[in-house]
XYZ file of C-alpha atoms in Angstrom:
368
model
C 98.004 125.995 121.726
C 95.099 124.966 123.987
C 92.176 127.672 124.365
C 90.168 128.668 126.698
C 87.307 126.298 126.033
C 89.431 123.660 125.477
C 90.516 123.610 128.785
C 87.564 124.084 130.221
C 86.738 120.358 128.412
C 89.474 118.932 129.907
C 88.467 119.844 133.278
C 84.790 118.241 132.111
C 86.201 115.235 130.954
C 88.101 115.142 134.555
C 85.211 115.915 136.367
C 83.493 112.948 134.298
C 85.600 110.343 135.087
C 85.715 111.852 138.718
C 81.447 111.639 138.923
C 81.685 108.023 138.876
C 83.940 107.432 141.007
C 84.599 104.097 139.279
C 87.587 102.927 137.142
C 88.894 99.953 135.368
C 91.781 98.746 134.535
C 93.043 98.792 131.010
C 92.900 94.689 131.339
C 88.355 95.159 131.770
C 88.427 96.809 128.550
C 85.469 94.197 127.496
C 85.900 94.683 123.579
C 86.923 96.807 120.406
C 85.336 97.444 117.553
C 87.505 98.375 114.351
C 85.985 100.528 111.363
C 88.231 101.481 109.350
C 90.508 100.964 105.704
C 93.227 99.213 104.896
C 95.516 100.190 107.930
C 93.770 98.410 110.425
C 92.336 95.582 107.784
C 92.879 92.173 109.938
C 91.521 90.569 106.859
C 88.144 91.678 106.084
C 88.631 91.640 102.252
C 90.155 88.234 102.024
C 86.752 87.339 101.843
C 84.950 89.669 99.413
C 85.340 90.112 95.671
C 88.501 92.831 95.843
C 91.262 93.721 93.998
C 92.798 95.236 97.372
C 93.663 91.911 99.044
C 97.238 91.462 100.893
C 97.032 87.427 101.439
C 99.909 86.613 99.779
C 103.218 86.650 100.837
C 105.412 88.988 101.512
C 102.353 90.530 103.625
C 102.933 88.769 106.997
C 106.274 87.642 106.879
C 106.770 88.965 110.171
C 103.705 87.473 111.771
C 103.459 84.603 114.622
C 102.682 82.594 111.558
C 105.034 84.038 109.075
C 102.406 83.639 106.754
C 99.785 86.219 105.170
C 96.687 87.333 107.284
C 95.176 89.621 105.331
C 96.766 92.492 106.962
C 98.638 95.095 104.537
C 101.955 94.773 106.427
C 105.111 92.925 107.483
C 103.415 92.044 110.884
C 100.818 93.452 113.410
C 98.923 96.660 112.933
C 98.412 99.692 115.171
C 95.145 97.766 116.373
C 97.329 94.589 117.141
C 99.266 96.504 119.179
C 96.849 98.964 120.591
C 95.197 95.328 122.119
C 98.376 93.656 122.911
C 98.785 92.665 126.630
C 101.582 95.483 127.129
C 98.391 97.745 126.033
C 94.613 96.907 126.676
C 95.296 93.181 127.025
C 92.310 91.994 125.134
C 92.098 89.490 121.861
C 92.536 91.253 118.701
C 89.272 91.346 117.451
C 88.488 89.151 114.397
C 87.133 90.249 110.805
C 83.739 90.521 110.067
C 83.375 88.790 106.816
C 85.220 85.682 108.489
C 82.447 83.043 108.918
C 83.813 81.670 111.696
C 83.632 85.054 113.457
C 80.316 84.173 115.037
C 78.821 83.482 118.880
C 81.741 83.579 121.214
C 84.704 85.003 119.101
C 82.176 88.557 118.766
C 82.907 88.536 122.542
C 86.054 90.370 122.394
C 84.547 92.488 119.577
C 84.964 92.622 115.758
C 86.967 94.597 112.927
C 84.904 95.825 110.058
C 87.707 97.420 108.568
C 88.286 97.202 104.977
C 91.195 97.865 102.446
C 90.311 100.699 99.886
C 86.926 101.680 101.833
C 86.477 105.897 102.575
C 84.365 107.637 103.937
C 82.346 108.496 100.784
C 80.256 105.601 98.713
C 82.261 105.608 95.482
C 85.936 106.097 97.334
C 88.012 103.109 95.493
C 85.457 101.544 93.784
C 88.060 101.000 91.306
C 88.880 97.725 93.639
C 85.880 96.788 92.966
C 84.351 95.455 96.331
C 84.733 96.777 99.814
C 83.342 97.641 102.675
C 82.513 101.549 102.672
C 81.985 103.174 106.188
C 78.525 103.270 105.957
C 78.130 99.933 104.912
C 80.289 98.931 107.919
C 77.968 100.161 110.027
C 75.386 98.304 109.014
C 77.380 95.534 109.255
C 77.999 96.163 113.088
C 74.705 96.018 113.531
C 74.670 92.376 112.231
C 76.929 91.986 114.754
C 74.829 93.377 117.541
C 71.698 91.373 116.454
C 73.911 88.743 117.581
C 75.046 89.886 120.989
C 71.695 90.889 121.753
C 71.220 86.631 121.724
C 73.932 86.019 123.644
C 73.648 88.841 126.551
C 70.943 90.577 128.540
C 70.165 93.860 127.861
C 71.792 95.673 130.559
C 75.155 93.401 130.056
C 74.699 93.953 126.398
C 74.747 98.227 127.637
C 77.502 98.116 129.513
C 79.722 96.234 127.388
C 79.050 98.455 124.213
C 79.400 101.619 126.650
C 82.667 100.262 128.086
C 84.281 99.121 124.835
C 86.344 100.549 122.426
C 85.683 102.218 118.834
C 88.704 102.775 117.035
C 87.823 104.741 113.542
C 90.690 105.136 110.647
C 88.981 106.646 107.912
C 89.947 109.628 105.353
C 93.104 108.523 103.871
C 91.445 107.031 100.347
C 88.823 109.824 100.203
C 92.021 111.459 98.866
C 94.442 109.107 97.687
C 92.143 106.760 95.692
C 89.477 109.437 95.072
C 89.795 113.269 95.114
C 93.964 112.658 94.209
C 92.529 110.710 91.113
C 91.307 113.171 88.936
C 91.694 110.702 85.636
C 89.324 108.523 87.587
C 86.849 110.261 90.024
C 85.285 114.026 89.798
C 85.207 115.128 93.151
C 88.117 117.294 92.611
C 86.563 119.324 90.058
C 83.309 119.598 92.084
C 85.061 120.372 95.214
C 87.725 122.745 96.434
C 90.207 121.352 99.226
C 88.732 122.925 102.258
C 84.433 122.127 100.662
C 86.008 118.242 100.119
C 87.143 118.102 103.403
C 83.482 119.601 105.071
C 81.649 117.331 102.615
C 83.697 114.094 104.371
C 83.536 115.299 107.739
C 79.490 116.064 107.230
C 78.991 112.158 106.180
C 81.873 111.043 109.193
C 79.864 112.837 111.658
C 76.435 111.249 110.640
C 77.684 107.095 111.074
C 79.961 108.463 114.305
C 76.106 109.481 115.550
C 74.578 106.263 114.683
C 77.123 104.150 116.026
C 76.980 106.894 119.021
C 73.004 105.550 118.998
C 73.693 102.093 119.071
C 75.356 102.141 121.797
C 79.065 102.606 122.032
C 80.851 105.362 123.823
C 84.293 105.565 123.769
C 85.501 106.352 120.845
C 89.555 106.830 119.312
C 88.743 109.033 115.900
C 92.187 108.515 113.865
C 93.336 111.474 111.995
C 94.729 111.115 108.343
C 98.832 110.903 108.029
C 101.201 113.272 105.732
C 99.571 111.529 102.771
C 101.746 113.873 100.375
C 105.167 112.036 102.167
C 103.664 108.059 101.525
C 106.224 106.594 98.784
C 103.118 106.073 96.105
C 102.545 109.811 96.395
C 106.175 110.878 96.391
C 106.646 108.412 93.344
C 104.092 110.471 91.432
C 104.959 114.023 92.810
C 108.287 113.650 92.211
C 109.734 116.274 95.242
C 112.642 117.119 95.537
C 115.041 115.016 97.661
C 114.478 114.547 101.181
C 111.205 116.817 100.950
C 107.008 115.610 100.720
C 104.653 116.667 98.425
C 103.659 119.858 99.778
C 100.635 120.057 97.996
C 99.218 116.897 99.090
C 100.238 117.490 102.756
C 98.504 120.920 102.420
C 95.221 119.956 101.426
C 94.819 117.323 104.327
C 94.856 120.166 107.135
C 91.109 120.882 106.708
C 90.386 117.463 107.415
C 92.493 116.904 110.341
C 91.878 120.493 111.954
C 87.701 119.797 111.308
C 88.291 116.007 113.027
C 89.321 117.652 116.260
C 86.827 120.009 116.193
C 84.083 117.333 115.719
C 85.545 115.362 118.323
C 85.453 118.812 120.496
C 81.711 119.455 119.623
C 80.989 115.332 120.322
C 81.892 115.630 123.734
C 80.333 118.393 124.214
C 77.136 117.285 122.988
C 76.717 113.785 123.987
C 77.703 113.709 127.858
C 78.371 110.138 128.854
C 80.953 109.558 126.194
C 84.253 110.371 125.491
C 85.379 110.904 121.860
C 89.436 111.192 121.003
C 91.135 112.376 118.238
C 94.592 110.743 117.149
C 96.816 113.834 115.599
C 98.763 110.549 113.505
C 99.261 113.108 111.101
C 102.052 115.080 113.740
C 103.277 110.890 115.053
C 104.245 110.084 111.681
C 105.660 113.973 110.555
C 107.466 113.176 114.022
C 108.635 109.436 112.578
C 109.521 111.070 109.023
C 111.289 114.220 110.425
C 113.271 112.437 113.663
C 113.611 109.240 112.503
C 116.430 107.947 114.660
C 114.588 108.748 117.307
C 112.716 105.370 116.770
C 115.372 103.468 115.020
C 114.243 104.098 112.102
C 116.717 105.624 108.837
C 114.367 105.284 105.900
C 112.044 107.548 105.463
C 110.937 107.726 101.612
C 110.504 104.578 100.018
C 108.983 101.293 100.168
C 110.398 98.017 101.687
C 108.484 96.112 99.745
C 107.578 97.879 96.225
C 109.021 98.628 92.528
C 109.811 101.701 90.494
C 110.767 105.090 91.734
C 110.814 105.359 96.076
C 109.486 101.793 95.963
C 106.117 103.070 95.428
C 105.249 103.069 91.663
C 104.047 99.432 91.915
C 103.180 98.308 95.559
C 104.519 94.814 96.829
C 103.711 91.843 94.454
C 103.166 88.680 94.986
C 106.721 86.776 96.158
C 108.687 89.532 95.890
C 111.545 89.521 98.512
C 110.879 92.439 100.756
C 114.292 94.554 102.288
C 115.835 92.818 105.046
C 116.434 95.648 107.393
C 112.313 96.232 107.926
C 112.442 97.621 111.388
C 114.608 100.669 110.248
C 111.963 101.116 107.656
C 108.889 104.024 107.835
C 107.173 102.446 104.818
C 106.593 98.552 104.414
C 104.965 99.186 100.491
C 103.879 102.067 98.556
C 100.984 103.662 101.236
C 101.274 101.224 104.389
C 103.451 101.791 107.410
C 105.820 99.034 108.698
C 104.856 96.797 112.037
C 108.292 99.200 113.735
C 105.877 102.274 112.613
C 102.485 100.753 113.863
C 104.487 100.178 117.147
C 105.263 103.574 117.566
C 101.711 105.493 116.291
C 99.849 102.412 118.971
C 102.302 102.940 121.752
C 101.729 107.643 121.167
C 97.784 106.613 120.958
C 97.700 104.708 123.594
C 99.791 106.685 126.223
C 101.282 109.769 124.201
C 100.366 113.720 125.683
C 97.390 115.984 124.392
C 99.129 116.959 120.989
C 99.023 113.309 119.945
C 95.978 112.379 121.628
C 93.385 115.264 122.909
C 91.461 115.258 125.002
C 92.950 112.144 126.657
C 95.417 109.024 125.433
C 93.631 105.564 125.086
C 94.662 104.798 128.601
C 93.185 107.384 130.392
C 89.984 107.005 128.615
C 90.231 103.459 129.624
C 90.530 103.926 133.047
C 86.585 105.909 132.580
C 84.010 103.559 133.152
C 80.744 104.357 132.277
């Protein structure tokens, strides 16, 4: 359901795009900058001192390469796809911690994503190193020191304004932090619904600052059905064929509060557009309909050990399940390159009620 205000943004956002009179094509897209965990990783913590690493193979069997990359997953991620030429048509954008990813590779932008990073400082520390979102912040402004060399200031403004922020954060604030009671407090500190204002608070500040720098179109990912990922259904233990209600339950805060915020962004900083990705209903959709995709395993891992493939996530040389495109799950939390297909393609051109207030195409089409 829509309400009243709500569509009076929509006809806003309209109007906005309407103002300028101006569009681009999908292709002018200049750049995209990734912050994010270990869904979007491109490779980030290959190069730090982390436990969370996927450079080995399985990971990336079903790459151009056929080798690892770094990515947690059989093949491309959503971003991969969301850049692909069918999509945006721009270069996936390189890792950050990458040396070489310096002068002209920053041109098509940079991913500062990084496997077991949250939104708060001590989320999966227990990998020892990562990139949290606030440190990846700073870190794109490393970046930006540099592109302030390499274009004037007004180019240097309307390539920020005109490129894309894609944000995929929330998902170990629970899993490897509030869900870990043996291991991290915040559960006993924190109801569900105070956790979930707590995150959103600290989101809202780094969305401002990156807001500040410069960048204006933003995609704000929210957090899937953790409670139906095989780890969590290998711990939960529900019954057949069902989630882990509880889980699932405690995410809604979260999700519900991430649409607001991208509501109350819009409203408050004219000139940009910020979207929230419901990837929470795309994957219930994926999980609940899945031969609807092609897809006719739901609850378990391709790639993993112990109960739903998800006791033990994928190890080193172990053969992964042949039939991978009918698969949700590639290991015990990540989402097979058939999934990331399907959640990219619903970003990037799906209705309202996966993307509100506008897909990834239509806010592509908004220059500013």
């Amino acid at each position: 359901m829509v309400s009243n205000y709500e569509l009076i943004m929509l006809l806003v956002l309209f109007l906005r795009c309407s103002i300028h009179d101006s569009f681009v094509e999908a292709s002018e897209v200049p750049a995209m900058f990734v912050f994010g965990d270990s869904i979007v990783d491109t490779g980030n913590n290959n190069f730090i001192n982390s436990i969370a690493k996927a450079n080995y193979y399985p990971y990336g069997c079903d790459s151009i390469s056929g080798l690892p990359t770094g990515r947690f997953c059989n093949g491309r991620t959503v971003v991969d796809f969301m850049v692909a030429g069918e999509m945006l048509g721009i270069p996936a954008p390189p890792p950050f911690a990458d040396p070489a990813t310096t002068g002209d590779r920053l041109s098509g932008g940079v991913s500062y994503a990084s496997a077991a990073s949250g939104i708060l400082e001590d989320t999966g520390k227990h990998y020892i190193e990562r990139f949290t979102l606030s440190q990846q912040v700073v870190n794109f402004q490393t970046t930006l020191d540099q592109l302030r060399i390499l274009m004037t200031p007004e180019d240097l403004t309307k390539y920020l304004a005109n490129s894309f922020t894609v944000m995929v954060f929330g998902s170990n604030d629970y899993i490897n932090n509030y869900l870990m009671p043996s291991m991290y407090p915040s559960s006993f500190r924190y109801s569900p619904p105070d956790f979930a204002n707590l995150l959103l608070d600290r989101y809202a500040r780094q969305i401002v600052a990156l807001h500040s720098a410069g960048l204006r179109k933003f995609y704000l990912a929210g957090v899937p059905p953790l409670g139906c990922i095989p780890s969590q259904l290998a711990i939960g233990q529900p019954p057949p064929g069902k989630c882990v209600d509880y889980v699932n339950q405690i995410l809604g805060t979260f999700n519900e509060g991430l649409r607001s915020l991208a509501i109350s962004l819009n409203r408050d900083h004219p000139g940009a557009v910020f979207v929230y990705g419901n990837i929470y209903g795309v994957v219930g959709d994926m999980i609940y309909n899945p031969s609807k995709y092609g897809l006719s395993v739901v609850s378990r891992g391709c790639c993993g050990s112990g109960r739903n493939q998800g006791q033990l996530t994928c190890m080193p040389f172990q053969p992964p399940c042949y039939n991978r495109n009918s698969h949700l799950f590639w290991d015990a939390y990540h989402t097979t390159e058939a999934a990331n297909y399907v959640i990219a393609q619903r970003a990037y051109s799906g209705p309202p009620s996966d993307c509100f207030p506008m897909n990834i195409q239509q806010m592509a089409s908004i220059k500013i």
